[in-house]
mmCIF file of C-alpha atoms in Angstrom:
data_model
loop_
_atom_site.group_PDB
_atom_site.id
_atom_site.type_symbol
_atom_site.label_atom_id
_atom_site.label_comp_id
_atom_site.label_asym_id
_atom_site.label_seq_id
_atom_site.Cartn_x
_atom_site.Cartn_y
_atom_site.Cartn_z
ATOM 1 C CA MET A 1 -42.877 164.316 74.155
ATOM 2 C CA VAL A 2 -46.247 163.502 72.950
ATOM 3 C CA HIS A 3 -49.659 163.919 74.287
ATOM 4 C CA HIS A 4 -52.657 162.945 72.270
ATOM 5 C CA THR A 5 -55.182 160.811 74.286
ATOM 6 C CA ILE A 6 -55.365 158.253 77.095
ATOM 7 C CA ALA A 7 -53.205 156.435 79.732
ATOM 8 C CA THR A 8 -52.839 153.905 82.433
ATOM 9 C CA SER A 9 -51.740 153.447 85.930
ATOM 10 C CA THR A 10 -49.266 152.107 88.236
ATOM 11 C CA THR A 11 -48.161 153.624 91.656
ATOM 12 C CA SER A 12 -47.139 156.756 93.510
ATOM 13 C CA ALA A 13 -44.737 159.527 92.557
ATOM 14 C CA SER A 14 -43.950 163.226 92.091
ATOM 15 C CA LYS A 15 -46.409 166.186 92.823
ATOM 16 C CA ALA A 16 -47.159 168.462 89.797
ATOM 17 C CA SER A 17 -47.751 171.863 91.241
ATOM 18 C CA SER A 18 -47.257 174.034 94.142
ATOM 19 C CA LYS A 19 -49.846 176.455 93.625
ATOM 20 C CA ILE A 20 -52.926 174.703 92.193
ATOM 21 C CA SER A 21 -56.092 175.605 94.120
ATOM 22 C CA PRO A 22 -58.254 174.644 95.568
ATOM 23 C CA MET A 23 -56.593 171.402 95.304
ATOM 24 C CA LYS A 24 -53.581 172.463 97.040
ATOM 25 C CA PHE A 25 -51.186 170.228 95.697
ATOM 26 C CA ARG A 26 -47.705 169.917 97.256
ATOM 27 C CA LEU A 27 -44.654 170.965 95.299
ATOM 28 C CA LEU A 28 -43.420 168.331 92.858
ATOM 29 C CA ARG A 29 -40.937 165.871 94.289
ATOM 30 C CA LEU A 30 -38.654 163.250 92.730
ATOM 31 C CA VAL A 31 -40.416 159.752 93.634
ATOM 32 C CA THR A 32 -39.931 156.049 92.734
ATOM 33 C CA THR A 33 -43.392 154.888 91.527
ATOM 34 C CA ALA A 34 -46.065 156.136 89.166
ATOM 35 C CA LEU A 35 -49.474 156.181 87.574
ATOM 36 C CA ILE A 36 -50.381 156.953 84.020
ATOM 37 C CA VAL A 37 -53.666 158.816 83.639
ATOM 38 C CA GLY A 38 -55.080 159.385 80.331
ATOM 39 C CA THR A 39 -56.212 162.565 78.468
ATOM 40 C CA LEU A 40 -58.230 163.115 75.475
ATOM 41 C CA VAL A 41 -56.540 166.223 74.646
ATOM 42 C CA ALA A 42 -54.992 165.955 71.178
ATOM 43 C CA CYS A 43 -51.429 166.632 71.214
ATOM 44 C CA SER A 44 -48.557 165.219 69.319
ATOM 45 C CA THR A 45 -45.014 163.915 69.299
ATOM 46 C CA ARG A 46 -42.403 166.582 70.350
ATOM 47 C CA PRO A 47 -39.581 167.180 67.763
ATOM 48 C CA PRO A 48 -35.728 166.762 68.796
ATOM 49 C CA ALA A 49 -34.108 169.696 70.282
ATOM 50 C CA PRO A 50 -32.827 172.345 67.899
ATOM 51 C CA THR A 51 -29.238 173.260 67.156
ATOM 52 C CA ASP A 52 -27.401 175.492 69.643
ATOM 53 C CA ALA A 53 -28.743 179.147 69.983
ATOM 54 C CA PRO A 54 -27.073 181.850 68.135
ATOM 55 C CA ALA A 55 -24.353 183.745 70.122
ATOM 56 C CA ALA A 56 -25.370 186.101 72.880
ATOM 57 C CA THR A 57 -25.557 189.816 71.790
ATOM 58 C CA THR A 58 -24.314 192.769 74.070
ATOM 59 C CA ALA A 59 -27.904 194.268 74.426
ATOM 60 C CA PRO A 60 -31.419 192.899 73.903
ATOM 61 C CA PRO A 61 -32.452 193.178 70.225
ATOM 62 C CA PRO A 62 -36.048 194.316 69.704
ATOM 63 C CA PRO A 63 -38.675 191.323 69.436
ATOM 64 C CA PRO A 64 -38.539 189.519 66.026
ATOM 65 C CA PHE A 65 -41.808 190.888 65.235
ATOM 66 C CA ALA A 66 -43.149 193.836 63.070
ATOM 67 C CA THR A 67 -45.266 196.481 64.502
ATOM 68 C CA VAL A 68 -48.879 196.089 63.808
ATOM 69 C CA PRO A 69 -50.350 198.425 61.309
ATOM 70 C CA ALA A 70 -52.503 200.803 62.930
ATOM 71 C CA ALA A 71 -56.233 199.805 63.062
ATOM 72 C CA PRO A 72 -59.045 202.168 62.846
ATOM 73 C CA ALA A 73 -59.892 203.642 66.335
ATOM 74 C CA ALA A 74 -58.371 200.721 67.956
ATOM 75 C CA ALA A 75 -54.688 200.476 67.832
ATOM 76 C CA VAL A 76 -52.748 200.367 71.151
ATOM 77 C CA PRO A 77 -49.154 202.010 70.502
ATOM 78 C CA GLY A 78 -46.482 199.663 70.862
ATOM 79 C CA THR A 79 -48.337 196.573 69.804
ATOM 80 C CA LEU A 80 -46.119 193.909 68.378
ATOM 81 C CA ALA A 81 -47.056 190.998 66.199
ATOM 82 C CA GLN A 82 -45.892 187.704 64.696
ATOM 83 C CA PRO A 83 -47.555 185.196 62.327
ATOM 84 C CA LYS A 84 -50.108 183.750 64.882
ATOM 85 C CA SER A 85 -50.236 186.576 67.631
ATOM 86 C CA ARG A 86 -50.256 190.062 68.481
ATOM 87 C CA TRP A 87 -48.700 191.325 71.748
ATOM 88 C CA VAL A 88 -50.292 194.450 73.335
ATOM 89 C CA PRO A 89 -48.377 196.161 76.111
ATOM 90 C CA VAL A 90 -50.006 196.324 79.528
ATOM 91 C CA SER A 91 -49.122 197.537 82.870
ATOM 92 C CA TRP A 92 -48.043 194.814 85.495
ATOM 93 C CA ASP A 93 -51.242 195.412 87.474
ATOM 94 C CA GLU A 94 -53.204 193.471 84.767
ATOM 95 C CA LEU A 95 -51.344 190.189 85.614
ATOM 96 C CA PRO A 96 -53.513 188.401 87.793
ATOM 97 C CA GLY A 97 -51.743 187.079 91.067
ATOM 98 C CA PHE A 98 -48.368 188.460 90.023
ATOM 99 C CA GLU A 99 -47.731 189.579 93.636
ATOM 100 C CA GLN A 100 -48.666 186.359 95.161
ATOM 101 C CA ASP A 101 -46.745 183.739 93.032
ATOM 102 C CA SER A 102 -43.601 182.338 94.477
ATOM 103 C CA THR A 103 -41.297 183.198 91.885
ATOM 104 C CA THR A 104 -38.305 181.569 93.217
ATOM 105 C CA GLU A 105 -40.004 178.266 92.257
ATOM 106 C CA ALA A 106 -39.949 179.446 88.672
ATOM 107 C CA TRP A 107 -36.308 180.452 88.881
ATOM 108 C CA ASN A 108 -34.892 176.955 88.175
ATOM 109 C CA ALA A 109 -36.748 176.981 84.977
ATOM 110 C CA TRP A 110 -35.273 180.466 84.118
ATOM 111 C CA ILE A 111 -31.836 179.190 84.773
ATOM 112 C CA LYS A 112 -32.518 176.145 82.443
ATOM 113 C CA ASN A 113 -33.461 178.998 79.761
ATOM 114 C CA CYS A 114 -30.164 180.499 80.343
ATOM 115 C CA GLU A 115 -28.374 177.207 79.313
ATOM 116 C CA ARG A 116 -29.482 177.865 75.636
ATOM 117 C CA PRO A 117 -30.929 181.470 75.814
ATOM 118 C CA ALA A 118 -32.865 183.436 73.137
ATOM 119 C CA PRO A 119 -30.612 186.165 71.870
ATOM 120 C CA ALA A 120 -32.988 188.711 73.501
ATOM 121 C CA PHE A 121 -32.610 187.212 76.929
ATOM 122 C CA ALA A 122 -29.023 186.270 77.023
ATOM 123 C CA PRO A 123 -27.749 189.592 78.476
ATOM 124 C CA LEU A 124 -30.184 189.140 81.237
ATOM 125 C CA CYS A 125 -28.745 185.597 82.466
ATOM 126 C CA GLY A 126 -26.296 187.159 84.751
ATOM 127 C CA ASP A 127 -28.831 188.920 86.661
ATOM 128 C CA VAL A 128 -31.170 185.705 86.524
ATOM 129 C CA ARG A 129 -28.465 183.703 87.949
ATOM 130 C CA ARG A 130 -27.578 186.268 90.829
ATOM 131 C CA LEU A 131 -31.258 186.477 91.653
ATOM 132 C CA SER A 132 -31.698 182.613 92.105
ATOM 133 C CA ILE A 133 -31.006 183.299 95.719
ATOM 134 C CA GLY A 134 -33.109 186.230 95.973
ATOM 135 C CA THR A 135 -36.713 186.766 97.416
ATOM 136 C CA PRO A 136 -39.759 186.923 95.475
ATOM 137 C CA ASP A 137 -39.976 190.602 96.286
ATOM 138 C CA GLU A 138 -36.635 191.133 94.781
ATOM 139 C CA GLN A 139 -37.225 188.880 91.703
ATOM 140 C CA ARG A 140 -40.476 190.666 91.217
ATOM 141 C CA ALA A 141 -38.756 194.308 91.329
ATOM 142 C CA TRP A 142 -36.127 193.240 88.831
ATOM 143 C CA MET A 143 -38.700 191.835 86.383
ATOM 144 C CA ARG A 144 -40.699 195.256 86.623
ATOM 145 C CA ALA A 145 -37.417 197.043 85.879
ATOM 146 C CA ARG A 146 -36.156 195.025 82.911
ATOM 147 C CA LEU A 147 -39.161 193.420 81.344
ATOM 148 C CA GLN A 148 -42.269 194.772 79.901
ATOM 149 C CA PRO A 149 -45.500 192.541 79.789
ATOM 150 C CA TYR A 150 -47.582 192.028 76.573
ATOM 151 C CA ARG A 151 -50.978 190.388 76.606
ATOM 152 C CA VAL A 152 -51.033 187.557 74.067
ATOM 153 C CA GLU A 153 -53.906 187.933 71.843
ATOM 154 C CA ALA A 154 -55.051 186.428 68.303
ATOM 155 C CA PRO A 155 -54.418 188.617 65.347
ATOM 156 C CA GLY A 156 -58.096 189.647 65.558
ATOM 157 C CA GLY A 157 -57.730 190.798 69.217
ATOM 158 C CA ASN A 158 -59.034 187.555 71.146
ATOM 159 C CA ALA A 159 -57.112 187.057 74.297
ATOM 160 C CA ASP A 160 -58.955 183.817 75.312
ATOM 161 C CA GLY A 161 -57.276 180.326 74.702
ATOM 162 C CA LEU A 162 -56.823 176.949 76.013
ATOM 163 C CA LEU A 163 -54.630 175.259 78.484
ATOM 164 C CA THR A 164 -53.983 171.572 78.645
ATOM 165 C CA ALA A 165 -51.328 169.428 80.312
ATOM 166 C CA TYR A 166 -48.818 166.800 79.595
ATOM 167 C CA TYR A 167 -46.485 164.702 81.961
ATOM 168 C CA GLU A 168 -43.894 161.866 81.926
ATOM 169 C CA PRO A 169 -45.058 158.272 82.560
ATOM 170 C CA TYR A 170 -43.163 156.292 84.809
ATOM 171 C CA LEU A 171 -42.986 152.254 84.260
ATOM 172 C CA ASP A 172 -41.430 149.216 85.318
ATOM 173 C CA ALA A 173 -39.305 147.608 82.612
ATOM 174 C CA ALA A 174 -36.881 144.922 82.085
ATOM 175 C CA ARG A 175 -33.880 144.305 79.615
ATOM 176 C CA VAL A 176 -34.899 140.713 79.069
ATOM 177 C CA PRO A 177 -38.419 139.723 78.109
ATOM 178 C CA GLY A 178 -40.294 137.227 80.376
ATOM 179 C CA ASN A 179 -42.224 137.225 83.707
ATOM 180 C CA GLY A 180 -44.753 139.294 82.302
ATOM 181 C CA TYR A 181 -42.487 141.780 80.318
ATOM 182 C CA THR A 182 -43.664 141.317 76.834
ATOM 183 C CA VAL A 183 -44.140 144.791 75.249
ATOM 184 C CA PRO A 184 -40.989 146.038 73.608
ATOM 185 C CA LEU A 185 -39.592 149.790 73.418
ATOM 186 C CA TYR A 186 -37.561 150.345 70.523
ATOM 187 C CA ARG A 187 -34.780 152.645 69.354
ATOM 188 C CA PRO A 188 -35.192 153.873 65.658
ATOM 189 C CA PRO A 189 -34.580 151.221 63.093
ATOM 190 C CA ALA A 190 -31.727 151.886 60.559
ATOM 191 C CA THR A 191 -34.246 151.857 57.716
ATOM 192 C CA LEU A 192 -36.544 154.577 59.214
ATOM 193 C CA GLY A 193 -35.341 157.374 57.006
ATOM 194 C CA ALA A 194 -35.210 155.454 53.851
ATOM 195 C CA ARG A 195 -38.769 154.584 53.882
ATOM 196 C CA LYS A 196 -41.553 157.253 54.673
ATOM 197 C CA PRO A 197 -43.903 156.636 56.035
ATOM 198 C CA TRP A 198 -42.444 153.579 57.901
ATOM 199 C CA TYR A 199 -44.650 150.640 58.813
ATOM 200 C CA THR A 200 -47.744 151.139 60.765
ATOM 201 C CA ARG A 201 -48.359 150.193 64.377
ATOM 202 C CA GLN A 202 -50.047 147.228 63.426
ATOM 203 C CA GLN A 203 -47.515 146.156 60.937
ATOM 204 C CA ILE A 204 -44.579 146.841 63.534
ATOM 205 C CA GLU A 205 -46.431 144.637 65.940
ATOM 206 C CA SER A 206 -47.530 141.829 63.447
ATOM 207 C CA SER A 207 -45.252 141.913 60.413
ATOM 208 C CA PRO A 208 -42.358 139.573 60.137
ATOM 209 C CA GLU A 209 -40.631 141.978 57.731
ATOM 210 C CA ALA A 210 -40.930 144.953 60.081
ATOM 211 C CA GLN A 211 -39.883 142.788 63.159
ATOM 212 C CA ALA A 212 -36.939 141.778 61.172
ATOM 213 C CA GLN A 213 -35.955 145.406 60.702
ATOM 214 C CA LEU A 214 -36.271 145.925 64.383
ATOM 215 C CA ALA A 215 -34.110 143.225 65.568
ATOM 216 C CA GLY A 216 -31.658 144.247 68.244
ATOM 217 C CA ARG A 217 -33.405 147.581 68.618
ATOM 218 C CA VAL A 218 -35.123 146.902 71.924
ATOM 219 C CA ILE A 219 -34.212 149.178 74.716
ATOM 220 C CA GLY A 220 -36.411 147.329 77.255
ATOM 221 C CA TRP A 221 -39.584 145.540 77.837
ATOM 222 C CA VAL A 222 -42.847 146.690 79.600
ATOM 223 C CA ARG A 223 -45.692 144.733 80.752
ATOM 224 C CA ASP A 224 -48.854 146.426 79.330
ATOM 225 C CA PRO A 225 -49.368 147.352 75.516
ATOM 226 C CA VAL A 226 -51.613 150.078 76.627
ATOM 227 C CA GLU A 227 -49.106 151.556 78.873
ATOM 228 C CA ALA A 228 -46.529 151.455 76.092
ATOM 229 C CA MET A 229 -49.027 153.343 73.834
ATOM 230 C CA VAL A 230 -49.235 155.992 76.496
ATOM 231 C CA LEU A 231 -45.361 156.223 76.592
ATOM 232 C CA HIS A 232 -45.628 156.834 72.742
ATOM 233 C CA ILE A 233 -48.304 159.390 73.262
ATOM 234 C CA GLN A 234 -46.295 161.470 75.861
ATOM 235 C CA GLY A 235 -43.099 161.029 74.012
ATOM 236 C CA SER A 236 -40.752 160.491 77.023
ATOM 237 C CA GLY A 237 -40.911 158.361 80.442
ATOM 238 C CA ARG A 238 -39.031 157.029 83.278
ATOM 239 C CA LEU A 239 -38.169 153.371 83.492
ATOM 240 C CA ARG A 240 -37.341 151.559 86.771
ATOM 241 C CA MET A 241 -35.277 149.011 84.800
ATOM 242 C CA LEU A 242 -34.682 145.382 86.000
ATOM 243 C CA GLU A 243 -31.246 144.715 84.408
ATOM 244 C CA SER A 244 -30.058 141.334 83.224
ATOM 245 C CA ASP A 245 -27.919 140.936 86.259
ATOM 246 C CA GLY A 246 -30.967 141.417 88.601
ATOM 247 C CA THR A 247 -30.112 145.060 89.588
ATOM 248 C CA THR A 248 -32.357 147.927 89.068
ATOM 249 C CA SER A 249 -31.531 151.210 87.511
ATOM 250 C CA LEU A 250 -33.535 154.423 86.587
ATOM 251 C CA VAL A 251 -33.427 155.577 83.069
ATOM 252 C CA ARG A 252 -35.180 158.021 80.791
ATOM 253 C CA VAL A 253 -36.719 157.178 77.428
ATOM 254 C CA ALA A 254 -36.767 160.022 75.231
ATOM 255 C CA PHE A 255 -38.392 160.788 71.797
ATOM 256 C CA ALA A 256 -36.293 159.724 68.957
ATOM 257 C CA GLY A 257 -38.559 159.663 66.094
ATOM 258 C CA THR A 258 -41.821 158.347 64.594
ATOM 259 C CA ASN A 259 -42.860 156.104 61.699
ATOM 260 C CA ASP A 260 -44.331 159.160 60.026
ATOM 261 C CA GLN A 261 -47.826 157.716 60.479
ATOM 262 C CA PRO A 262 -50.830 159.773 61.235
ATOM 263 C CA TYR A 263 -51.873 160.149 64.732
ATOM 264 C CA MET A 264 -55.440 158.713 65.694
ATOM 265 C CA SER A 265 -57.119 159.148 69.197
ATOM 266 C CA VAL A 266 -58.209 155.557 70.294
ATOM 267 C CA GLY A 267 -60.741 157.319 72.463
ATOM 268 C CA ARG A 268 -62.188 159.019 69.379
ATOM 269 C CA TRP A 269 -62.191 155.438 67.819
ATOM 270 C CA LEU A 270 -64.090 153.925 70.791
ATOM 271 C CA LEU A 271 -66.659 156.471 70.485
ATOM 272 C CA ASP A 272 -67.076 156.509 66.638
ATOM 273 C CA GLN A 273 -67.412 152.606 67.101
ATOM 274 C CA GLY A 274 -70.187 153.481 69.816
ATOM 275 C CA LEU A 275 -68.392 151.031 72.119
ATOM 276 C CA VAL A 276 -68.092 153.610 74.821
ATOM 277 C CA ARG A 277 -70.176 156.872 75.754
ATOM 278 C CA ASP A 278 -67.152 157.751 78.332
ATOM 279 C CA ALA A 279 -63.927 158.307 76.474
ATOM 280 C CA THR A 280 -62.058 159.591 79.612
ATOM 281 C CA TRP A 281 -59.588 157.096 80.970
ATOM 282 C CA PRO A 282 -61.765 155.336 83.533
ATOM 283 C CA GLY A 283 -64.065 154.595 80.661
ATOM 284 C CA ILE A 284 -61.325 153.523 78.329
ATOM 285 C CA ARG A 285 -59.658 151.393 80.959
ATOM 286 C CA ALA A 286 -63.214 149.840 81.941
ATOM 287 C CA TRP A 287 -63.597 148.947 78.336
ATOM 288 C CA THR A 288 -60.144 147.169 78.003
ATOM 289 C CA LEU A 289 -60.755 145.280 80.873
ATOM 290 C CA GLN A 290 -64.177 144.037 79.762
ATOM 291 C CA ASN A 291 -62.742 143.402 76.218
ATOM 292 C CA PRO A 292 -59.249 142.087 76.471
ATOM 293 C CA GLY A 293 -59.531 140.349 72.932
ATOM 294 C CA ARG A 294 -60.006 143.824 71.333
ATOM 295 C CA VAL A 295 -57.321 145.838 72.819
ATOM 296 C CA ASN A 296 -55.036 145.267 69.832
ATOM 297 C CA GLU A 297 -57.740 146.426 67.490
ATOM 298 C CA MET A 298 -58.223 149.671 69.720
ATOM 299 C CA LEU A 299 -54.577 150.175 69.624
ATOM 300 C CA TRP A 300 -53.973 149.484 66.005
ATOM 301 C CA ALA A 301 -56.609 152.241 65.387
ATOM 302 C CA ASN A 302 -53.763 154.664 66.000
ATOM 303 C CA PRO A 303 -51.121 153.816 63.179
ATOM 304 C CA ARG A 304 -48.520 156.229 64.881
ATOM 305 C CA TYR A 305 -45.445 154.567 66.688
ATOM 306 C CA VAL A 306 -42.595 156.438 68.449
ATOM 307 C CA PHE A 307 -39.134 155.180 68.784
ATOM 308 C CA PHE A 308 -36.977 156.175 71.643
ATOM 309 C CA ARG A 309 -33.446 156.915 72.956
ATOM 310 C CA GLU A 310 -32.146 155.786 76.219
ATOM 311 C CA GLU A 311 -30.753 158.450 78.513
ATOM 312 C CA PRO A 312 -29.208 158.067 82.007
ATOM 313 C CA LEU A 313 -31.117 159.563 84.955
ATOM 314 C CA GLY A 314 -28.885 160.605 87.436
ATOM 315 C CA ALA A 315 -29.651 162.528 90.763
ATOM 316 C CA LEU A 316 -29.227 165.962 89.323
ATOM 317 C CA ASP A 317 -31.466 165.003 86.098
ATOM 318 C CA ALA A 318 -34.109 163.256 88.188
ATOM 319 C CA GLY A 319 -35.566 166.568 89.504
ATOM 320 C CA PHE A 320 -36.265 167.891 86.072
ATOM 321 C CA GLY A 321 -38.209 166.471 83.122
ATOM 322 C CA PRO A 322 -37.015 165.494 79.692
ATOM 323 C CA LYS A 323 -35.601 168.131 77.216
ATOM 324 C CA GLY A 324 -38.051 170.130 75.412
ATOM 325 C CA ALA A 325 -38.038 171.677 72.050
ATOM 326 C CA GLN A 326 -35.886 174.467 73.180
ATOM 327 C CA GLY A 327 -33.249 172.111 74.131
ATOM 328 C CA VAL A 328 -33.320 172.543 77.789
ATOM 329 C CA ALA A 329 -34.824 170.225 80.571
ATOM 330 C CA LEU A 330 -38.558 171.009 81.592
ATOM 331 C CA THR A 331 -39.294 171.953 85.132
ATOM 332 C CA PRO A 332 -42.604 170.430 86.521
ATOM 333 C CA GLY A 333 -45.202 173.122 87.098
ATOM 334 C CA ARG A 334 -43.023 175.932 85.348
ATOM 335 C CA SER A 335 -42.449 174.947 81.706
ATOM 336 C CA ILE A 336 -44.888 175.069 79.008
ATOM 337 C CA ALA A 337 -45.231 174.117 75.412
ATOM 338 C CA VAL A 338 -46.375 176.787 72.963
ATOM 339 C CA ASP A 339 -47.045 177.382 69.323
ATOM 340 C CA ARG A 340 -43.518 178.994 68.546
ATOM 341 C CA GLN A 341 -45.270 181.076 65.790
ATOM 342 C CA SER A 342 -46.947 182.767 68.661
ATOM 343 C CA ILE A 343 -44.447 182.922 71.448
ATOM 344 C CA PRO A 344 -40.524 182.124 70.774
ATOM 345 C CA TYR A 345 -38.849 179.625 72.952
ATOM 346 C CA GLY A 346 -37.129 180.611 75.949
ATOM 347 C CA THR A 347 -39.644 183.486 76.748
ATOM 348 C CA PRO A 348 -40.943 183.887 80.265
ATOM 349 C CA VAL A 349 -44.667 183.986 80.411
ATOM 350 C CA TRP A 350 -47.289 184.895 82.819
ATOM 351 C CA LEU A 351 -50.093 182.180 82.711
ATOM 352 C CA ALA A 352 -53.606 182.568 84.198
ATOM 353 C CA SER A 353 -56.102 179.821 83.949
ATOM 354 C CA THR A 354 -59.065 178.923 85.886
ATOM 355 C CA GLY A 355 -61.264 175.864 85.682
ATOM 356 C CA PRO A 356 -63.774 173.840 87.760
ATOM 357 C CA THR A 357 -61.197 172.708 90.483
ATOM 358 C CA THR A 358 -57.858 174.365 89.244
ATOM 359 C CA GLN A 359 -56.537 177.767 89.332
ATOM 360 C CA LEU A 360 -53.275 178.579 87.969
ATOM 361 C CA GLN A 361 -51.584 182.317 88.261
ATOM 362 C CA ARG A 362 -47.868 182.005 87.797
ATOM 363 C CA LEU A 363 -44.625 182.494 86.058
ATOM 364 C CA VAL A 364 -43.702 179.871 83.312
ATOM 365 C CA MET A 365 -41.202 179.491 80.739
ATOM 366 C CA ALA A 366 -41.974 178.730 77.035
ATOM 367 C CA GLN A 367 -39.619 175.607 76.537
ATOM 368 C CA ASP A 368 -41.419 173.108 74.450
ATOM 369 C CA THR A 369 -43.776 172.719 71.614
ATOM 370 C CA GLY A 370 -46.320 170.087 70.098
ATOM 371 C CA SER A 371 -47.937 169.686 66.771
ATOM 372 C CA ALA A 372 -51.215 170.196 68.199
ATOM 373 C CA ILE A 373 -50.403 172.974 70.390
ATOM 374 C CA LEU A 374 -51.410 175.620 67.646
ATOM 375 C CA GLY A 375 -52.616 179.175 67.833
ATOM 376 C CA ALA A 376 -52.073 182.560 69.642
ATOM 377 C CA VAL A 377 -53.229 181.778 73.255
ATOM 378 C CA ARG A 378 -52.434 177.928 73.603
ATOM 379 C CA ALA A 379 -50.231 176.209 76.002
ATOM 380 C CA ASP A 380 -49.473 172.673 77.266
ATOM 381 C CA TYR A 381 -48.447 172.632 80.945
ATOM 382 C CA PHE A 382 -45.875 170.215 81.950
ATOM 383 C CA THR A 383 -47.009 168.722 85.154
ATOM 384 C CA GLY A 384 -43.972 166.517 86.143
ATOM 385 C CA TRP A 385 -44.247 162.489 86.629
ATOM 386 C CA GLY A 386 -46.063 160.068 88.795
ATOM 387 C CA PRO A 387 -49.722 159.792 89.874
ATOM 388 C CA GLU A 388 -50.661 163.338 90.708
ATOM 389 C CA ALA A 389 -48.883 164.715 87.661
ATOM 390 C CA GLY A 390 -50.756 162.120 85.483
ATOM 391 C CA ASP A 391 -54.173 162.943 87.346
ATOM 392 C CA ILE A 392 -53.739 166.717 86.455
ATOM 393 C CA ALA A 393 -52.552 166.204 82.937
ATOM 394 C CA GLY A 394 -55.602 163.953 82.351
ATOM 395 C CA ARG A 395 -58.175 166.549 83.478
ATOM 396 C CA LEU A 396 -56.663 169.878 82.609
ATOM 397 C CA LYS A 397 -58.501 171.504 79.797
ATOM 398 C CA GLN A 398 -59.710 174.922 80.652
ATOM 399 C CA ALA A 399 -59.699 178.642 79.674
ATOM 400 C CA LEU A 400 -56.335 180.426 79.558
ATOM 401 C CA ARG A 401 -54.853 184.020 79.282
ATOM 402 C CA LEU A 402 -51.163 184.467 78.583
ATOM 403 C CA TRP A 403 -48.673 187.516 79.029
ATOM 404 C CA VAL A 404 -45.250 187.459 77.662
ATOM 405 C CA LEU A 405 -42.406 189.151 79.504
ATOM 406 C CA TRP A 406 -40.054 190.937 77.080
ATOM 407 C CA PRO A 407 -36.922 192.946 77.644
ATOM 408 C CA ARG A 408 -37.342 196.553 77.813
#
């Protein structure tokens, strides 16, 4: 997945979260149409999933961190640390909203964790699966008994951080170009690894040499070059594909690599050129409509280009997002991307974030990463797919606190 800047539109789709207030959004549902909404949050292409997790141990090992050396007059007994964060043990009462969260909504994400569990959590997966039909009170009681909450802080002790969001665009596409479908989505070229960095976005779209190396690599065609770039930015998407025989199928395109060129924000380019004062999506979209002859110039300001692989999207897959860096499918509203040097993949996390219109207090799972998701208290919240998911992802940028829940 990728998330750096901007995005555009289409139609209606899944809801992003069930407990965002005061907006009071409904639970995410699978749908058939979409809207791509942009964000100026700088994020980046998500890497391929790692190899299989190590075999489960018979008992949870201690967290893979060293105990923080005693600090003068300030050390909290049991504080743990890793390169970019320290974990301070706290009581369950410190977690805001813990008694109110519908934890059953998070259990699907936890069961996904158990497909590739971190060694410390593998022994808990039998209980996790049994509790999938438990009540929130039963699930909370089990967590209190088996897990210890730790407040996540920067090494210097700052517990305040930043929450942003990302989502999965949903576009109409066609196997055969024509009838408005003119923008290709490519599989990686055979020469991608032999030349680093590979051609820039501008060269890929205009150089005969680059075009020759991409011959036969098209997955499908979309209508709008800006929407295609948004798909590159988010790193994964859903396509309602018009097949060559006239039938329609639903497929996912997942991240398969980049041209190894640097990412540049087109919103930042517009601001730096003095072309807009408003680099939100409405401002960017208004500029593209008023300046159609300069759209390529804007897009080419970002030399990074993303290549995809096609994945089937069956009924069982359609209710989940793409696979994150942990190697498991993301759950809308319950999966986050983190800095893995602060929080290991597969860790349950209590998230609390409040902004002008959005309040989130909920159990989530650390299942993904992004090269711009850096720091101790930093998370990117997966909102799902469709217009509401895109709307939330486009505007969510607010204060954050995190607590990891680690086996006792």
